[in-house]
Tab-separated table of C-alpha atoms in Angstrom:
chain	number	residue	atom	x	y	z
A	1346	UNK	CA	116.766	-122.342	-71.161
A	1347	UNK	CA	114.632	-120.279	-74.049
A	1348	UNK	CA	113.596	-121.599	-76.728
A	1349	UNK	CA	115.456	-121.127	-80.111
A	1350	UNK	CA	112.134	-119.422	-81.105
A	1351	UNK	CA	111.935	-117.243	-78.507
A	1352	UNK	CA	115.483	-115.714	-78.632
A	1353	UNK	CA	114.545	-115.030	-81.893
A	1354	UNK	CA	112.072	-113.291	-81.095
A	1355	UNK	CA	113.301	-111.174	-78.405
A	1356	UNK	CA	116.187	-110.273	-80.883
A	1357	UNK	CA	114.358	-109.168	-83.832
A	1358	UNK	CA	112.089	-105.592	-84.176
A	1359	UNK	CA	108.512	-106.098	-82.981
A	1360	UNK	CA	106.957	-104.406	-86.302
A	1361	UNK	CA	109.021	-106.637	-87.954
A	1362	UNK	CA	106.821	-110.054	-86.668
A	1363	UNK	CA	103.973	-108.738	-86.529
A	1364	UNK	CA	104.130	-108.321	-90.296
A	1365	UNK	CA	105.862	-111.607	-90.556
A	1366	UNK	CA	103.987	-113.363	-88.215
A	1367	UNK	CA	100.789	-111.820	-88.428
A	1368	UNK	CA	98.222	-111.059	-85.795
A	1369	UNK	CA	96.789	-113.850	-85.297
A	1370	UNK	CA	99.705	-115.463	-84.508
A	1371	UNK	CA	100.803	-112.832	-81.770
A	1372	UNK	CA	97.534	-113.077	-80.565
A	1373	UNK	CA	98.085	-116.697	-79.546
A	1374	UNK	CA	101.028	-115.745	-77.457
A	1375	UNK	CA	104.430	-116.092	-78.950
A	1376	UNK	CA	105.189	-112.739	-78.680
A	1377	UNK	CA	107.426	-113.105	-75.708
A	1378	UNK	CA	110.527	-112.051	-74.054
A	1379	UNK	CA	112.863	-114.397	-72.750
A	1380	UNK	CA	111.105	-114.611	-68.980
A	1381	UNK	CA	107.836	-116.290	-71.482
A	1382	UNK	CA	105.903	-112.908	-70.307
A	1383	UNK	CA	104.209	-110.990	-72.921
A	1384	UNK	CA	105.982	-107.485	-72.998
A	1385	UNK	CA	104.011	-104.877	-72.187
A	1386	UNK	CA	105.065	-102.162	-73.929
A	1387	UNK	CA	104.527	-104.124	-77.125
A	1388	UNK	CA	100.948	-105.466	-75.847
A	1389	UNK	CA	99.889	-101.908	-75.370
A	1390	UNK	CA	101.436	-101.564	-79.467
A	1391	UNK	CA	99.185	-104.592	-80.790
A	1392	UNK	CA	96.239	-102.474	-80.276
A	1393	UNK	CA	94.844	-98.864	-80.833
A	1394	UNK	CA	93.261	-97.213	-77.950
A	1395	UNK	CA	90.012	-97.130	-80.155
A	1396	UNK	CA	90.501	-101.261	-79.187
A	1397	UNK	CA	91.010	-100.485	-75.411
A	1398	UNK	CA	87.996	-97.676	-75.185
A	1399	UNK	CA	85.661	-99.033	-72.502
A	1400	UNK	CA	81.803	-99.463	-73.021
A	1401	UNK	CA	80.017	-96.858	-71.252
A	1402	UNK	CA	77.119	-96.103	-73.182
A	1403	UNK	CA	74.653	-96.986	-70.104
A	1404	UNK	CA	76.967	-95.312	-66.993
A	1405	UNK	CA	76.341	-92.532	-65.669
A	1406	UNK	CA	79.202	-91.212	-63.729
A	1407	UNK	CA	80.871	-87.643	-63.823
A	1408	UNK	CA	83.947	-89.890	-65.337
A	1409	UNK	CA	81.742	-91.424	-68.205
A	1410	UNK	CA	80.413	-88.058	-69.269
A	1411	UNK	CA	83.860	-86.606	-69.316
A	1412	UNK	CA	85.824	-89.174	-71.324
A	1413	UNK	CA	85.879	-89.576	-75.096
A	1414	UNK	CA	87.691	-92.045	-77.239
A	1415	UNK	CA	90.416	-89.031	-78.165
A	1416	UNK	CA	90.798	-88.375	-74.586
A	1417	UNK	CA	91.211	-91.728	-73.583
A	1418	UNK	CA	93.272	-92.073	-76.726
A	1419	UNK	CA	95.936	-89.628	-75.631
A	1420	UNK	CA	95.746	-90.772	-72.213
A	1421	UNK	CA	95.798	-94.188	-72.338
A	1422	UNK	CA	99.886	-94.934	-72.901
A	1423	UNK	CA	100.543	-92.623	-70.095
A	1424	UNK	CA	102.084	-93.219	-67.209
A	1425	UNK	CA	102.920	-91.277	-63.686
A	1426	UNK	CA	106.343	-91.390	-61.937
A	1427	UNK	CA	104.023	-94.161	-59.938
A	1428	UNK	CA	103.349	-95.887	-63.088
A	1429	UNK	CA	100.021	-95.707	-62.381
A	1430	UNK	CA	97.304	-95.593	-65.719
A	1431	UNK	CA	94.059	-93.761	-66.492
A	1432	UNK	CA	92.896	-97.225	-66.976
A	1433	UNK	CA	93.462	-97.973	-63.010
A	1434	UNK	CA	91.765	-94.360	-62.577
A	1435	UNK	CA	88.690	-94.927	-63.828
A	1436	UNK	CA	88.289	-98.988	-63.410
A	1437	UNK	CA	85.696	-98.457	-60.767
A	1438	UNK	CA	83.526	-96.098	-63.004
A	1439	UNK	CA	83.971	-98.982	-65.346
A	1440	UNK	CA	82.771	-101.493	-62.943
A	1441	UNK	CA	80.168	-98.969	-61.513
A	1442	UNK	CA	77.453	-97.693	-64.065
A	1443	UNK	CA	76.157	-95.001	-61.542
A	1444	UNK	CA	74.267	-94.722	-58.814
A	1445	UNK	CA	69.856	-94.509	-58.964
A	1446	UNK	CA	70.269	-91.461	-57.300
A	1447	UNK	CA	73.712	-89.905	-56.554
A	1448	UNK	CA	75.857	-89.215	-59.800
A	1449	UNK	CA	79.347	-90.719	-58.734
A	1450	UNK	CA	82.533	-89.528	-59.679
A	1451	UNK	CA	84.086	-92.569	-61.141
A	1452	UNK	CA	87.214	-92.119	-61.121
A	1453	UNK	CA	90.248	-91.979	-58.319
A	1454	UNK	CA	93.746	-90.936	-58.286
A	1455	UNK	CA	97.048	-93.296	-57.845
A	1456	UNK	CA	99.181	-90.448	-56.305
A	1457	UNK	CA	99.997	-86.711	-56.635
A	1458	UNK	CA	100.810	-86.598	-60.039
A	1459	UNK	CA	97.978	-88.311	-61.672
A	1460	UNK	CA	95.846	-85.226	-61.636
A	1461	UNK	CA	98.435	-83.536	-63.535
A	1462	UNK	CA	99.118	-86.532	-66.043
A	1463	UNK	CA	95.813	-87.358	-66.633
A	1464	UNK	CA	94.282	-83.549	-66.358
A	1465	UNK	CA	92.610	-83.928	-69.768
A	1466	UNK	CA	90.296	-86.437	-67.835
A	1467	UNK	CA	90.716	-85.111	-64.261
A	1468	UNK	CA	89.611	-81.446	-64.930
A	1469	UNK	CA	86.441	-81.633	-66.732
A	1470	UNK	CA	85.307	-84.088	-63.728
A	1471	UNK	CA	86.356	-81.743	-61.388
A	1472	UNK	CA	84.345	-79.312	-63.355
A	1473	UNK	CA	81.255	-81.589	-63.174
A	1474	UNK	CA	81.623	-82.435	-59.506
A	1475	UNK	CA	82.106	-79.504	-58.171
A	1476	UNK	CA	79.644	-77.472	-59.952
A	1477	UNK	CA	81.877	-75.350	-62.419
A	1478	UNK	CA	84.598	-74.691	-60.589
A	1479	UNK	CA	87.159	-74.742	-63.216
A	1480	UNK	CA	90.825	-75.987	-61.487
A	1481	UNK	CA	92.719	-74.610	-65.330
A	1482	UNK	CA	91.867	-71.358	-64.373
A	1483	UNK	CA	90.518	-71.282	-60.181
A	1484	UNK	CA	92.778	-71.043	-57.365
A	1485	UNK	CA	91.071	-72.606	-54.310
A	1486	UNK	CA	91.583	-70.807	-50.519
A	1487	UNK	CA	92.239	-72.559	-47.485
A	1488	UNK	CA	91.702	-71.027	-44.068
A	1489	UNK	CA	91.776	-72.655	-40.837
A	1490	UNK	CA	91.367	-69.592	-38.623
A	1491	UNK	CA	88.019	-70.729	-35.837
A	1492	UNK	CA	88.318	-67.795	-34.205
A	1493	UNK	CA	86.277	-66.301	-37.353
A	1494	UNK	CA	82.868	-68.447	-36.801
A	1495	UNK	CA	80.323	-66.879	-35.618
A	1496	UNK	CA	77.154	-67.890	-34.024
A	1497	UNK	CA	78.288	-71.269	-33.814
A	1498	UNK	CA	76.780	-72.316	-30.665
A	1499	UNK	CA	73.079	-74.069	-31.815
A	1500	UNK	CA	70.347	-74.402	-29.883
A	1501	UNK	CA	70.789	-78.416	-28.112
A	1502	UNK	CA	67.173	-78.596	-27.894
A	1503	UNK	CA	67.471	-79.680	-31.658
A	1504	UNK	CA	71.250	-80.174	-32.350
A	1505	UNK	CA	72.498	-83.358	-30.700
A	1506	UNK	CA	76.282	-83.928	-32.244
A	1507	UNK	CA	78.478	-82.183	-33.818
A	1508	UNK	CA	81.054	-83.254	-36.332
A	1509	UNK	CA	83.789	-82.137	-38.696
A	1510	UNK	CA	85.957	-84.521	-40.592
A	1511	UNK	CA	88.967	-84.181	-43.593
A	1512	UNK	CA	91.344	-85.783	-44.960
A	1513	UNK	CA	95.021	-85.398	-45.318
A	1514	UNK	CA	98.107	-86.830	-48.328
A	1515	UNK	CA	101.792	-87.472	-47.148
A	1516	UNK	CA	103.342	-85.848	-49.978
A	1517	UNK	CA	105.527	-88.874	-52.373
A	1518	UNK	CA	104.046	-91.660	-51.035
A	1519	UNK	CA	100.979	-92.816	-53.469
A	1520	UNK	CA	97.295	-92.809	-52.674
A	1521	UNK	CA	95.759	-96.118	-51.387
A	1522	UNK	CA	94.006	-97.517	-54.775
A	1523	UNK	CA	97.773	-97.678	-55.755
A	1524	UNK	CA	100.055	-97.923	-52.897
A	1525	UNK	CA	102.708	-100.611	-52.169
A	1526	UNK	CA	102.678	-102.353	-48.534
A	1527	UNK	CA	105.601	-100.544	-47.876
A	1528	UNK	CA	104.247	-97.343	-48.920
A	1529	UNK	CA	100.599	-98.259	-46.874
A	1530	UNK	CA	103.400	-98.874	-43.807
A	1531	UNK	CA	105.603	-95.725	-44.339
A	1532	UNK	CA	102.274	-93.788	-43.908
A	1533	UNK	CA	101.366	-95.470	-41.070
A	1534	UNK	CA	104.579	-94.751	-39.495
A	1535	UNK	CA	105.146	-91.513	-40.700
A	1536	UNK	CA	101.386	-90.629	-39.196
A	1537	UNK	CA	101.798	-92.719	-36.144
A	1538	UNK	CA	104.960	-90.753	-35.016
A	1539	UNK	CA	103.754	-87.464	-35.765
A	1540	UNK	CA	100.524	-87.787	-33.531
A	1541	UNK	CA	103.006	-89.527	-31.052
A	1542	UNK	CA	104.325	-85.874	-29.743
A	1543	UNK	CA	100.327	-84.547	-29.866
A	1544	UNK	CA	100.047	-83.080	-25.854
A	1545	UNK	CA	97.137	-81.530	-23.372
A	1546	UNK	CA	93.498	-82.478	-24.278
A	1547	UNK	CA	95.020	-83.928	-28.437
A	1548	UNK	CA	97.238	-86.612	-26.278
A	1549	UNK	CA	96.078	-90.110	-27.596
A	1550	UNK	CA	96.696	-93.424	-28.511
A	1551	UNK	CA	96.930	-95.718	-31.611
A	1552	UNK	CA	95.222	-99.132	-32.265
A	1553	UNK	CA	96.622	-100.903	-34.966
A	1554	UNK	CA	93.423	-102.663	-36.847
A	1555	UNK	CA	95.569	-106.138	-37.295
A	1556	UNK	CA	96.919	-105.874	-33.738
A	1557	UNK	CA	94.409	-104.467	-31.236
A	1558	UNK	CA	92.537	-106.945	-28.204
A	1559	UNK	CA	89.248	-107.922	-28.766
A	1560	UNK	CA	88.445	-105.931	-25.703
A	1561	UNK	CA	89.782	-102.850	-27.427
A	1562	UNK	CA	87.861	-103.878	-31.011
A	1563	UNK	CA	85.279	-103.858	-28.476
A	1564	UNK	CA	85.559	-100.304	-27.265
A	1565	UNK	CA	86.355	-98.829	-30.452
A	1566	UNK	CA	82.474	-100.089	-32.065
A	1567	UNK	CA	80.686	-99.026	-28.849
A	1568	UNK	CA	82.402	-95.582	-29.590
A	1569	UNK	CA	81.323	-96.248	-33.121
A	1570	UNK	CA	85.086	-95.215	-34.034
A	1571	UNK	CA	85.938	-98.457	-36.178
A	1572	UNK	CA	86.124	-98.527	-39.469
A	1573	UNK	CA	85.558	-101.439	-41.472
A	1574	UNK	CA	86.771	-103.596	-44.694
A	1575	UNK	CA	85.394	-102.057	-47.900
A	1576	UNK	CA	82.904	-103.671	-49.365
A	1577	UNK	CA	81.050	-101.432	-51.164
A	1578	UNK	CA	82.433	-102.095	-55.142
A	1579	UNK	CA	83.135	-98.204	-55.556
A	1580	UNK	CA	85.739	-98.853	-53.129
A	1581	UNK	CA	86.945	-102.474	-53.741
A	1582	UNK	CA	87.052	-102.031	-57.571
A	1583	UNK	CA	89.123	-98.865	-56.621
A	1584	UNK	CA	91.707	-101.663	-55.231
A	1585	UNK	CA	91.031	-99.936	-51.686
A	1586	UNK	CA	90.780	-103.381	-49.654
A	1587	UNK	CA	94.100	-104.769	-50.413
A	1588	UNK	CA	96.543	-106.209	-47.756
A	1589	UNK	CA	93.046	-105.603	-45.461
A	1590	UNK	CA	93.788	-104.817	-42.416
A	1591	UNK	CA	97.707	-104.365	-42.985
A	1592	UNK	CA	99.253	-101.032	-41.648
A	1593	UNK	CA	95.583	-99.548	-40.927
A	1594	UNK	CA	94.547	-98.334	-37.776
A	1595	UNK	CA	92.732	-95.848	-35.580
A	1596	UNK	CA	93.813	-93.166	-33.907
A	1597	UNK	CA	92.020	-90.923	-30.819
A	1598	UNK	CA	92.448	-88.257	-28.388
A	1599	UNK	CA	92.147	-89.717	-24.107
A	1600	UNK	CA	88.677	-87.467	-24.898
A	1601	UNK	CA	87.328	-89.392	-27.641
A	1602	UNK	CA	86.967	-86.030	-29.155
A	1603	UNK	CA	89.574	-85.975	-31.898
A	1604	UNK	CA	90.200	-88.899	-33.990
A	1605	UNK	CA	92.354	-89.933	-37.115
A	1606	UNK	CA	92.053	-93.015	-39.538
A	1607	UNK	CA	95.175	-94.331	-40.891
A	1608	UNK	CA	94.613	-95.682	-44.679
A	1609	UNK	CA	91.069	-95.900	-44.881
A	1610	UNK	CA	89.746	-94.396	-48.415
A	1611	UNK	CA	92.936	-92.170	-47.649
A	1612	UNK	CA	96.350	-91.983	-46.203
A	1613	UNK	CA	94.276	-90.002	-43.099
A	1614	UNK	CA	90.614	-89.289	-41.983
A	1615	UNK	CA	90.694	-86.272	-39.146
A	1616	UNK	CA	87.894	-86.127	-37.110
A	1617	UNK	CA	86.703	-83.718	-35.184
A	1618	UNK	CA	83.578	-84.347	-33.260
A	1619	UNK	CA	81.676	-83.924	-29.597
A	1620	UNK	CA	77.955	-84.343	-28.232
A	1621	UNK	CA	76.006	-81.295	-28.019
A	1622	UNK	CA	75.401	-78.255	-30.743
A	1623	UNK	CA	78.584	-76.583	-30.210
A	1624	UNK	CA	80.350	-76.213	-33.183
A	1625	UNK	CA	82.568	-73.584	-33.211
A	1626	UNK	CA	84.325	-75.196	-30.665
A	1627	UNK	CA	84.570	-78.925	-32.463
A	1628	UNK	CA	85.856	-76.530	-35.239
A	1629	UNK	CA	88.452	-75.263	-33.320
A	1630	UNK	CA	89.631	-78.685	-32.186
A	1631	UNK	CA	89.730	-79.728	-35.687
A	1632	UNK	CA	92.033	-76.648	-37.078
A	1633	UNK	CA	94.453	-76.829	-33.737
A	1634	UNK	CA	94.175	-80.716	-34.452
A	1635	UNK	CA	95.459	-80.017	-37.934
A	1636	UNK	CA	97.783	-77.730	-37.767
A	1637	UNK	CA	99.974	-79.255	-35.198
A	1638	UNK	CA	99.414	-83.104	-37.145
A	1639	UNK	CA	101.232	-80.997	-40.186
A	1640	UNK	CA	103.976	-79.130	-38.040
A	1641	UNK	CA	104.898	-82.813	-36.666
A	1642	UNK	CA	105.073	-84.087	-39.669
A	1643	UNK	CA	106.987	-81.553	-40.960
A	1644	UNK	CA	109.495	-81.495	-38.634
A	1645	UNK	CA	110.551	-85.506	-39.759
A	1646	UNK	CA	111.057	-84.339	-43.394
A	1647	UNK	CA	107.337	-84.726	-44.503
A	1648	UNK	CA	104.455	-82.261	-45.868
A	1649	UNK	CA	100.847	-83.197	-46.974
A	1650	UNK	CA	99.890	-82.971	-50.524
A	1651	UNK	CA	98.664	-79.264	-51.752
A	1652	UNK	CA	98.623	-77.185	-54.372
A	1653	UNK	CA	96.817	-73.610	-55.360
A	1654	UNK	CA	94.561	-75.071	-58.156
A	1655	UNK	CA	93.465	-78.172	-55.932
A	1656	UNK	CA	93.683	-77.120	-52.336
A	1657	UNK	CA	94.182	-80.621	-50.440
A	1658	UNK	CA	95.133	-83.456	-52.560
A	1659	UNK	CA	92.899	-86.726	-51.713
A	1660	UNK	CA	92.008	-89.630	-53.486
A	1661	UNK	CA	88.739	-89.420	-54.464
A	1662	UNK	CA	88.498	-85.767	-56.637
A	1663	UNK	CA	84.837	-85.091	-55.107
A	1664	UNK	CA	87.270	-84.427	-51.645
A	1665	UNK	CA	89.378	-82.173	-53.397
A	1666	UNK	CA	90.231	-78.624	-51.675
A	1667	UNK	CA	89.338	-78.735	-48.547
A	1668	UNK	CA	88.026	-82.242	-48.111
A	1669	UNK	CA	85.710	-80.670	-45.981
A	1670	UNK	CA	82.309	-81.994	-44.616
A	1671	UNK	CA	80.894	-80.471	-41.319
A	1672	UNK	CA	77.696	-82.089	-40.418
A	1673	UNK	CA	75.098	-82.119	-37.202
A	1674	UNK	CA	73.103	-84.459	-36.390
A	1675	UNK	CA	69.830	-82.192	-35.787
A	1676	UNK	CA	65.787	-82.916	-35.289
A	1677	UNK	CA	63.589	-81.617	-37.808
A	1678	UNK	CA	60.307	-83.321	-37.194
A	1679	UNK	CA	58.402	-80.303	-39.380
A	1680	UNK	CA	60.271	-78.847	-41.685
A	1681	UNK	CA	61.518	-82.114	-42.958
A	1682	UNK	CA	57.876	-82.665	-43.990
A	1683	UNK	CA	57.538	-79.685	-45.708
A	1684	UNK	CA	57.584	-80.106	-49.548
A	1685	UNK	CA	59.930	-77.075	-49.716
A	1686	UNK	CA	62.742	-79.322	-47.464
A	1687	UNK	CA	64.935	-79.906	-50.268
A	1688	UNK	CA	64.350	-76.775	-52.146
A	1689	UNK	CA	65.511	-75.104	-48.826
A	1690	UNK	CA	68.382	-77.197	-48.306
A	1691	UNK	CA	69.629	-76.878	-52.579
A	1692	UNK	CA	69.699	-73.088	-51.512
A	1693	UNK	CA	71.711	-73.418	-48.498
A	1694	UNK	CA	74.176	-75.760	-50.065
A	1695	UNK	CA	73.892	-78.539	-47.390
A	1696	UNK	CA	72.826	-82.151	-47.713
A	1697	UNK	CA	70.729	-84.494	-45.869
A	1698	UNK	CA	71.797	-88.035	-45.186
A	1699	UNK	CA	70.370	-90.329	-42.348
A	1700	UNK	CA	71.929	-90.368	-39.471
A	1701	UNK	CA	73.634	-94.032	-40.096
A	1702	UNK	CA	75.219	-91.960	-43.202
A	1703	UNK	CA	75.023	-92.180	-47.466
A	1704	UNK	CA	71.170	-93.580	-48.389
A	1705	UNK	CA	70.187	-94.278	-44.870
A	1706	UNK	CA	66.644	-92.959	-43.729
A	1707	UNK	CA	66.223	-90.245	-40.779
A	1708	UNK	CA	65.497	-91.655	-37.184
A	1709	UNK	CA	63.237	-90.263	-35.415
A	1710	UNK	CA	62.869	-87.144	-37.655
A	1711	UNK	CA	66.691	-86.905	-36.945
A	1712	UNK	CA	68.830	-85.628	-39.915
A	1713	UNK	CA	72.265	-86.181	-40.909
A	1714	UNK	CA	72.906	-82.429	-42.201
A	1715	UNK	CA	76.440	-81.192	-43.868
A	1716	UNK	CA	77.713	-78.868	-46.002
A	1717	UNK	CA	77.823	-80.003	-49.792
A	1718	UNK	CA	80.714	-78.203	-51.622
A	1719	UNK	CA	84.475	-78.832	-50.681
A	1720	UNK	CA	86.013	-77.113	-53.502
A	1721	UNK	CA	86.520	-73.165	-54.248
A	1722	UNK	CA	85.677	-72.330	-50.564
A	1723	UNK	CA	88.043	-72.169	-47.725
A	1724	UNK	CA	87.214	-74.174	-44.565
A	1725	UNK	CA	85.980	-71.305	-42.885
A	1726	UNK	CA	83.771	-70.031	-45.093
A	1727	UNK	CA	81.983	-73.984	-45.560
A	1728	UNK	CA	81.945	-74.193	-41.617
A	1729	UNK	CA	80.378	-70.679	-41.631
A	1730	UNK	CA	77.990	-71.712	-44.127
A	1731	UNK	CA	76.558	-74.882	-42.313
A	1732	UNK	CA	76.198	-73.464	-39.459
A	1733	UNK	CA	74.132	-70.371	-40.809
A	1734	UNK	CA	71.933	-72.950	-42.547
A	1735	UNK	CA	71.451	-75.039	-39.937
A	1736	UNK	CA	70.773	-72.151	-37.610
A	1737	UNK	CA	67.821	-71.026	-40.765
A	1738	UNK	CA	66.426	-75.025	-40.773
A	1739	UNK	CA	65.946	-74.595	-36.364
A	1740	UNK	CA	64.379	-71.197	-36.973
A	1741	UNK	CA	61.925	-72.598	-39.531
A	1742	UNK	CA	61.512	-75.751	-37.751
A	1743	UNK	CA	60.652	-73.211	-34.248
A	1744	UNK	CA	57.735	-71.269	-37.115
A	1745	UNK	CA	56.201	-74.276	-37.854
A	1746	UNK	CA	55.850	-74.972	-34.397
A	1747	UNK	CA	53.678	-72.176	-33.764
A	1748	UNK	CA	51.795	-72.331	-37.042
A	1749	UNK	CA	53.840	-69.651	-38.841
A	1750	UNK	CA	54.810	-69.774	-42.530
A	1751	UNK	CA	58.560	-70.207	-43.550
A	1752	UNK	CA	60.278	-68.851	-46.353
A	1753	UNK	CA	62.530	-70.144	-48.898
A	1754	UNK	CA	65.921	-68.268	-48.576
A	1755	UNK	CA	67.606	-67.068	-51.566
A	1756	UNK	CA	70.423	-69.607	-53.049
A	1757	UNK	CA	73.943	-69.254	-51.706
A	1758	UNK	CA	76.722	-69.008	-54.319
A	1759	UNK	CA	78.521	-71.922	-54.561
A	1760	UNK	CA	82.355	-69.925	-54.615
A	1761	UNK	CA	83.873	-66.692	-55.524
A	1762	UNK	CA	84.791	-66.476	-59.306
């Protein structure tokens, strides 16, 4: 039974003790409703946001540079229909300072709506990320017609593999840094089913991360399709390794060509991907992949996450729009020694990585190489673009190879205003 004191309290007007009572003596706990929980309404009440304002003065994230104390301060008491906070959005740019060499976002979404709800905070990063493109007053295009690449065969004498992944919301189910077990399952079903009635060369199967053989955990690393436990802190302090591995799972073609992640960093990863330099036909995989993923879906009462300002809703907001990142895997033994390598590649818009991925060094002169905007181009248009820069780096890297000079290309714009 409660105390005396504390059905007094939890009859009586909060403003009302804390003059009586005083601070200090809320502070020490008494404020408490009749389960002996401190409310939390009124605990968000005992203190301005001005109290709450986190300490970034050394970070250096795109979230950081975007939030002030009168943003945070009209944020802060907000909720979505998730009741997810700006405080859970931006806890791993809290956690995380920055990075020595990549500036990180900082910041994730809990669902849909948080990038509405928190926009004051959400926009400007946007903004930063993705290199002006402004989502108050941009509309973003999506276009996943492959028969509109060209010259998308490279030359294999360079190219090795060739790769494009996305990813992919269920629309009212929230994002993994917030998502219930039963939401993490419903996606898994919901997915699970849909790729269930995939037919011809898409037909698959799924392994289920907490339920597959060892024979089969096996397979899947020698095919370098598994996916691990986060353990990097940008993902862990985004609450991404809860429940680990409940309702997670792989998904891939009887080709090994087409593959889907079930609640990795997302509620999907789709993979599209082959040996060899040709390109516009992994691309046409991937948009075939895609669209008939969405029509399944569809057709049990479900739709992906999308909207005109924001393309593809994901939860990190660098993946916004198209969530897009077509890579090769291609050898550039001379023109990755040129000092003009990363002017050329700033120009192009692509990135380098190594080929085991984020800050890992090039084997063998061999190049992770991608495209590096996702928002405020369609998927088309960022396909086209890697694979006209890629086809520029081979041509260079063939000049150099008979003692010719290369040239610096003129930058690429980054999207249409």
């Amino acid at each position: 039974m409660a105390s005396s004191f504390t059905r007094l309290i939890s009859r009586h007007n909060t403003a009302v003790l804390l003059a009586s009572l005083g601070a200090g003596t809320v502070a020490t706990g008494f404020l408490l409703n009749e389960n002996g929980s401190l409310a939390a309404e009124a605990k968000k009440k005992l203190y301005p946001p001005s109290a709450d304002f986190p300490d970034l003065r050394k970070h250096n994230n795109c979230m950081a540079s975007a939030l002030t104390p009168a943003i945070y301060a009209k944020l802060r008491d907000k909720l979505t229909p998730n009741n997810w906070t700006v405080d859970q959005c931006i806890q791993t740019g809290v956690d995380n300072p920055g990075h020595p060499f990549i500036k990180t976002v900082g910041c994730v979404a809990g669902d849909e709506e948080s990038y509405e709800v928190f926009g004051d905070l959400f926009d400007p990063v946007i903004k930063d990320r993705h290199n002006g493109y402004d989502p108050r007053t941009m509309t973003h295009p999506t276009d996943l017609d492959a028969s509109k690449i060209t010259n998308g065969m490279f030359d294999e004498n360079y190219v090795l593999s060739s790769r494009v992944r996305t990813g992919r919301s269920i629309r009212g189910l929230s994002l993994p840094p917030a998502c219930s077990r039963a939401e993490r399952r419903e996606v898994e079903r919901v997915v699970v089913m849909a790729l269930a009635g995939l037919k011809d060369d898409l037909a698959g199967r799924y392994y289920s991360l907490g339920e597959m053989t060892e024979q089969e955990q096996q397979q899947l690393i020698d095919d370098h399709f598994l996916f691990d436990k986060p353990v990097s802190p940008l993902l862990t302090c985004a609450f991404m390794a809860r429940d680990w591995p409940d309702a997670r799972g792989i998904w891939h073609n009887n080709e090994k060509t087409f593959l889907i992640w079930v609640n990795e960093e997302d509620h999907t990863r789709v993979i599209s991907m082959e040996k060899g330099g040709n390109m516009k036909r992994v691309f046409e995989r991937f948009c075939r992949g895609l669209k008939q993923v969405e029509h399944l879906i569809q057709e049990r009462g479900w739709e992906f996450m999308w909207n005109e300002r924001l393309g593809y809703i994901l939860t990190c907001p660098s993946n916004l729009g198209t969530g897009l990142r077509a890579g090769v895997h291609v050898r550039l033994p001379k023109v990755s020694k040129d000092p003009r390598f990363g002017k050329i590649l700033d120009n192009l818009r692509l990135q380098k990585r190594g080929t085991g991925g984020v800050d890992t060094a090039a084997v063998g002169d061999v190049f992770d190489i991608s495209n590096s905007d996702r928002l405020g181009k369609s998927e088309v248009e960022l396909v086209q673009l890697l694979v006209d820069g890629v086809n520029y780096l081979i041509d260079c890297e063939k000049k150099l190879e008979k003692g010719q000079d290369i040239k610096v290309p003129p930058p690429v714009a980054q999207f249409r205003k």
